[in-house]
Amino acid sequence: MTLVVCFRGKDGIVLASDSRGTIGDPRGLTAINDTHRKLFQLSKYVGIVAFGQAELAAQMITEIQNQLQPQHMHFGDVFQKTREVVISRYEDWLKPIPMDRRQALGFILSGIEQDGASKMYYLVSALNFAPQLCTTGVALGGVPQYATYLAHRLYNAEMTTKHLIPLAVYVISETATQDPKVG
């Protein structure tokens, strides 16, 4: 499992993630790996965090990065290409697997539009990657129960990225003290 975090501040967006991967059924015996990369920059103005099946997410992000040129694309163009790639690859690669047996996969895509507006969207496999616009300034994925509580108590839309970075670290590290699937 994992925890990924996205906060919108008055001067930018902060993305963060843990690095834990959980192998096995989380209701029973599991093994962990703390070397997964779940945070990626897609362009100068856009970042993405992944939750769910980490290796599949990393491969999809590699496919997205290979199709994004130039690096100075703003959010709208990157969003469209990301969604197209994720939908087509997920369906193509997992077609033989029944829907109810597929591993869950999700992304939070965030960035800056040409007019300077910041955007945050969820794209999750359970909803066929339908765009879900985040309007609260906080987007959490993976195992968000403790992080949701902390973010609702501590986040303020007027915070700057200088203050949101340590908040993102705190939310992840505090969640990890309570849930071994986050680390």
mmCIF file of C-alpha atoms in Angstrom:
data_model
loop_
_atom_site.group_PDB
_atom_site.id
_atom_site.type_symbol
_atom_site.label_atom_id
_atom_site.label_comp_id
_atom_site.label_asym_id
_atom_site.label_seq_id
_atom_site.Cartn_x
_atom_site.Cartn_y
_atom_site.Cartn_z
ATOM 1 C CA MET A 1 0.000 0.000 0.000
ATOM 2 C CA THR A 2 1.020 3.606 0.015
ATOM 3 C CA LEU A 3 0.184 7.177 0.830
ATOM 4 C CA VAL A 4 0.470 9.956 -1.735
ATOM 5 C CA VAL A 5 -0.289 13.585 -0.963
ATOM 6 C CA CYS A 6 -1.003 16.674 -3.029
ATOM 7 C CA PHE A 7 -1.539 20.105 -1.450
ATOM 8 C CA ARG A 8 -2.387 23.316 -3.301
ATOM 9 C CA GLY A 9 -0.946 26.435 -1.699
ATOM 10 C CA LYS A 10 -1.210 30.088 -2.548
ATOM 11 C CA ASP A 11 2.113 29.987 -4.419
ATOM 12 C CA GLY A 12 2.160 26.488 -5.913
ATOM 13 C CA ILE A 13 1.503 22.780 -5.502
ATOM 14 C CA VAL A 14 3.304 20.230 -3.321
ATOM 15 C CA LEU A 15 3.357 16.526 -4.208
ATOM 16 C CA ALA A 16 4.755 13.862 -1.875
ATOM 17 C CA SER A 17 4.693 10.111 -1.448
ATOM 18 C CA ASP A 18 6.005 7.355 0.726
ATOM 19 C CA SER A 19 8.143 4.630 -0.849
ATOM 20 C CA ARG A 20 6.537 1.529 0.653
ATOM 21 C CA GLY A 21 5.279 -1.354 -1.406
ATOM 22 C CA THR A 22 3.284 -4.119 0.277
ATOM 23 C CA ILE A 23 3.406 -7.630 -1.143
ATOM 24 C CA GLY A 24 0.627 -10.034 -0.192
ATOM 25 C CA ASP A 25 -2.882 -9.691 1.170
ATOM 26 C CA PRO A 26 -2.922 -6.692 3.564
ATOM 27 C CA ARG A 27 -5.419 -8.573 5.771
ATOM 28 C CA GLY A 28 -2.768 -11.231 6.471
ATOM 29 C CA LEU A 29 0.922 -11.868 6.198
ATOM 30 C CA THR A 30 2.735 -9.357 4.001
ATOM 31 C CA ALA A 31 6.238 -8.369 3.020
ATOM 32 C CA ILE A 32 7.317 -4.790 2.424
ATOM 33 C CA ASN A 33 9.713 -3.011 0.120
ATOM 34 C CA ASP A 34 10.632 0.608 0.831
ATOM 35 C CA THR A 35 12.209 1.483 -2.511
ATOM 36 C CA HIS A 36 9.227 2.233 -4.748
ATOM 37 C CA ARG A 37 9.173 5.511 -6.651
ATOM 38 C CA LYS A 38 5.657 6.978 -6.880
ATOM 39 C CA LEU A 39 6.300 10.663 -7.624
ATOM 40 C CA PHE A 40 7.206 11.828 -11.134
ATOM 41 C CA GLN A 41 7.585 15.106 -13.002
ATOM 42 C CA LEU A 42 5.856 14.995 -16.394
ATOM 43 C CA SER A 43 6.768 18.503 -17.521
ATOM 44 C CA LYS A 44 8.090 21.718 -16.048
ATOM 45 C CA TYR A 45 4.527 22.503 -14.922
ATOM 46 C CA VAL A 46 3.026 19.070 -14.136
ATOM 47 C CA GLY A 47 3.654 16.295 -11.616
ATOM 48 C CA ILE A 48 1.987 12.976 -10.910
ATOM 49 C CA VAL A 49 1.839 10.600 -7.943
ATOM 50 C CA ALA A 50 0.725 6.989 -8.227
ATOM 51 C CA PHE A 51 -0.972 4.614 -5.807
ATOM 52 C CA GLY A 52 -2.021 1.016 -6.124
ATOM 53 C CA GLN A 53 0.002 -1.457 -8.187
ATOM 54 C CA ALA A 54 3.359 0.371 -8.225
ATOM 55 C CA GLU A 55 5.119 -1.460 -11.049
ATOM 56 C CA LEU A 56 2.170 -1.078 -13.415
ATOM 57 C CA ALA A 57 1.899 2.612 -12.509
ATOM 58 C CA ALA A 58 5.620 3.157 -13.128
ATOM 59 C CA GLN A 59 5.379 1.529 -16.556
ATOM 60 C CA MET A 60 2.363 3.673 -17.486
ATOM 61 C CA ILE A 61 4.181 6.806 -16.395
ATOM 62 C CA THR A 62 7.179 5.796 -18.505
ATOM 63 C CA GLU A 63 4.823 5.430 -21.490
ATOM 64 C CA ILE A 64 3.343 8.874 -20.769
ATOM 65 C CA GLN A 65 6.793 10.485 -20.475
ATOM 66 C CA ASN A 66 7.832 8.958 -23.807
ATOM 67 C CA GLN A 67 4.887 10.679 -25.511
ATOM 68 C CA LEU A 68 5.263 14.118 -23.906
ATOM 69 C CA GLN A 69 7.328 16.592 -25.891
ATOM 70 C CA PRO A 70 8.371 19.305 -25.277
ATOM 71 C CA GLN A 71 8.921 19.435 -21.510
ATOM 72 C CA HIS A 72 7.292 22.874 -21.263
ATOM 73 C CA MET A 73 3.747 21.597 -21.799
ATOM 74 C CA HIS A 74 1.165 23.070 -19.453
ATOM 75 C CA PHE A 75 -1.407 21.115 -17.507
ATOM 76 C CA GLY A 76 -4.231 20.804 -20.042
ATOM 77 C CA ASP A 77 -2.123 19.168 -22.750
ATOM 78 C CA VAL A 78 -0.347 16.838 -20.305
ATOM 79 C CA PHE A 79 -3.673 15.901 -18.695
ATOM 80 C CA GLN A 80 -5.207 14.878 -22.030
ATOM 81 C CA LYS A 81 -2.203 12.788 -23.076
ATOM 82 C CA THR A 82 -1.910 11.169 -19.635
ATOM 83 C CA ARG A 83 -5.544 10.120 -19.592
ATOM 84 C CA GLU A 84 -5.380 8.746 -23.152
ATOM 85 C CA VAL A 85 -2.288 6.652 -22.394
ATOM 86 C CA VAL A 86 -3.573 5.342 -19.060
ATOM 87 C CA ILE A 87 -6.951 4.283 -20.451
ATOM 88 C CA SER A 88 -5.531 2.605 -23.554
ATOM 89 C CA ARG A 89 -2.659 0.790 -21.779
ATOM 90 C CA TYR A 90 -4.790 -0.380 -18.859
ATOM 91 C CA GLU A 91 -7.380 -1.842 -21.211
ATOM 92 C CA ASP A 92 -4.819 -3.293 -23.627
ATOM 93 C CA TRP A 93 -2.520 -4.835 -21.032
ATOM 94 C CA LEU A 94 -5.211 -6.125 -18.659
ATOM 95 C CA LYS A 95 -7.910 -7.135 -21.148
ATOM 96 C CA PRO A 96 -7.613 -10.884 -20.392
ATOM 97 C CA ILE A 97 -8.089 -10.274 -16.645
ATOM 98 C CA PRO A 98 -11.709 -9.934 -15.428
ATOM 99 C CA MET A 99 -12.479 -6.466 -14.037
ATOM 100 C CA ASP A 100 -13.097 -7.788 -10.520
ATOM 101 C CA ARG A 101 -9.629 -9.433 -10.451
ATOM 102 C CA ARG A 102 -7.580 -6.455 -11.664
ATOM 103 C CA GLN A 103 -5.233 -4.658 -9.303
ATOM 104 C CA ALA A 104 -6.373 -1.166 -8.297
ATOM 105 C CA LEU A 105 -4.433 1.686 -9.819
ATOM 106 C CA GLY A 106 -4.703 5.416 -9.249
ATOM 107 C CA PHE A 107 -2.989 8.696 -9.957
ATOM 108 C CA ILE A 108 -3.189 12.265 -8.757
ATOM 109 C CA LEU A 109 -2.157 14.551 -11.594
ATOM 110 C CA SER A 110 -1.512 18.167 -10.714
ATOM 111 C CA GLY A 111 0.013 21.203 -12.283
ATOM 112 C CA ILE A 112 -0.242 24.725 -13.602
ATOM 113 C CA GLU A 113 -2.342 25.898 -16.563
ATOM 114 C CA GLN A 114 -1.088 28.543 -19.003
ATOM 115 C CA ASP A 115 -3.153 31.186 -17.182
ATOM 116 C CA GLY A 116 -1.416 30.303 -13.898
ATOM 117 C CA ALA A 117 -4.354 28.404 -12.387
ATOM 118 C CA SER A 118 -3.439 25.215 -10.539
ATOM 119 C CA LYS A 119 -5.317 21.951 -11.124
ATOM 120 C CA MET A 120 -5.476 18.632 -9.293
ATOM 121 C CA TYR A 121 -7.270 15.554 -10.647
ATOM 122 C CA TYR A 122 -7.755 11.989 -9.507
ATOM 123 C CA LEU A 123 -7.625 9.284 -12.194
ATOM 124 C CA VAL A 124 -8.500 5.832 -10.762
ATOM 125 C CA SER A 125 -9.021 2.469 -12.411
ATOM 126 C CA ALA A 126 -12.217 1.716 -10.454
ATOM 127 C CA LEU A 127 -13.889 4.602 -12.332
ATOM 128 C CA ASN A 128 -12.221 3.880 -15.694
ATOM 129 C CA PHE A 129 -9.925 6.858 -15.091
ATOM 130 C CA ALA A 130 -12.807 9.347 -15.317
ATOM 131 C CA PRO A 131 -11.396 12.785 -14.407
ATOM 132 C CA GLN A 132 -12.224 13.790 -10.845
ATOM 133 C CA LEU A 133 -11.395 17.435 -10.208
ATOM 134 C CA CYS A 134 -10.152 18.111 -6.695
ATOM 135 C CA THR A 135 -11.568 21.422 -5.479
ATOM 136 C CA THR A 136 -10.538 21.268 -1.812
ATOM 137 C CA GLY A 137 -6.819 21.885 -2.220
ATOM 138 C CA VAL A 138 -6.014 18.479 -0.714
ATOM 139 C CA ALA A 139 -5.797 15.215 -2.649
ATOM 140 C CA LEU A 140 -4.771 11.969 -0.941
ATOM 141 C CA GLY A 141 -4.424 8.472 -2.349
ATOM 142 C CA GLY A 142 -3.599 4.989 -1.146
ATOM 143 C CA VAL A 143 -4.249 4.636 2.603
ATOM 144 C CA PRO A 144 -5.572 8.114 3.404
ATOM 145 C CA GLN A 145 -7.547 7.624 6.649
ATOM 146 C CA TYR A 146 -5.073 9.180 9.100
ATOM 147 C CA ALA A 147 -3.817 11.668 6.521
ATOM 148 C CA THR A 148 -7.378 12.859 5.869
ATOM 149 C CA TYR A 149 -7.855 13.623 9.545
ATOM 150 C CA LEU A 150 -4.512 15.430 9.784
ATOM 151 C CA ALA A 151 -4.964 17.368 6.550
ATOM 152 C CA HIS A 152 -8.434 18.567 7.549
ATOM 153 C CA ARG A 153 -7.053 19.818 10.857
ATOM 154 C CA LEU A 154 -3.789 21.365 9.625
ATOM 155 C CA TYR A 155 -4.149 22.389 5.964
ATOM 156 C CA ASN A 156 -5.043 25.943 5.016
ATOM 157 C CA ALA A 157 -5.344 27.123 1.406
ATOM 158 C CA GLU A 158 -3.408 30.285 2.300
ATOM 159 C CA MET A 159 -0.305 28.282 3.235
ATOM 160 C CA THR A 160 2.759 28.648 1.050
ATOM 161 C CA THR A 161 4.721 25.741 -0.375
ATOM 162 C CA LYS A 162 7.387 26.525 2.248
ATOM 163 C CA HIS A 163 4.870 25.396 4.886
ATOM 164 C CA LEU A 164 3.142 22.704 2.825
ATOM 165 C CA ILE A 165 6.324 20.696 2.251
ATOM 166 C CA PRO A 166 6.835 19.932 5.967
ATOM 167 C CA LEU A 167 3.086 19.327 6.306
ATOM 168 C CA ALA A 168 3.233 16.700 3.549
ATOM 169 C CA VAL A 169 6.219 15.028 5.238
ATOM 170 C CA TYR A 170 4.429 15.104 8.603
ATOM 171 C CA VAL A 171 1.203 13.627 7.221
ATOM 172 C CA ILE A 172 3.092 10.731 5.620
ATOM 173 C CA SER A 173 5.410 10.056 8.565
ATOM 174 C CA GLU A 174 2.596 10.281 11.122
ATOM 175 C CA THR A 175 0.436 7.919 9.056
ATOM 176 C CA ALA A 176 3.365 5.492 8.913
ATOM 177 C CA THR A 177 3.467 5.380 12.734
ATOM 178 C CA GLN A 178 -0.134 4.166 12.766
ATOM 179 C CA ASP A 179 -0.359 1.994 9.639
ATOM 180 C CA PRO A 180 2.464 -0.361 8.619
ATOM 181 C CA LYS A 181 1.276 -0.315 5.003
ATOM 182 C CA VAL A 182 2.679 3.231 4.763
ATOM 183 C CA GLY A 183 6.367 3.978 5.137
#
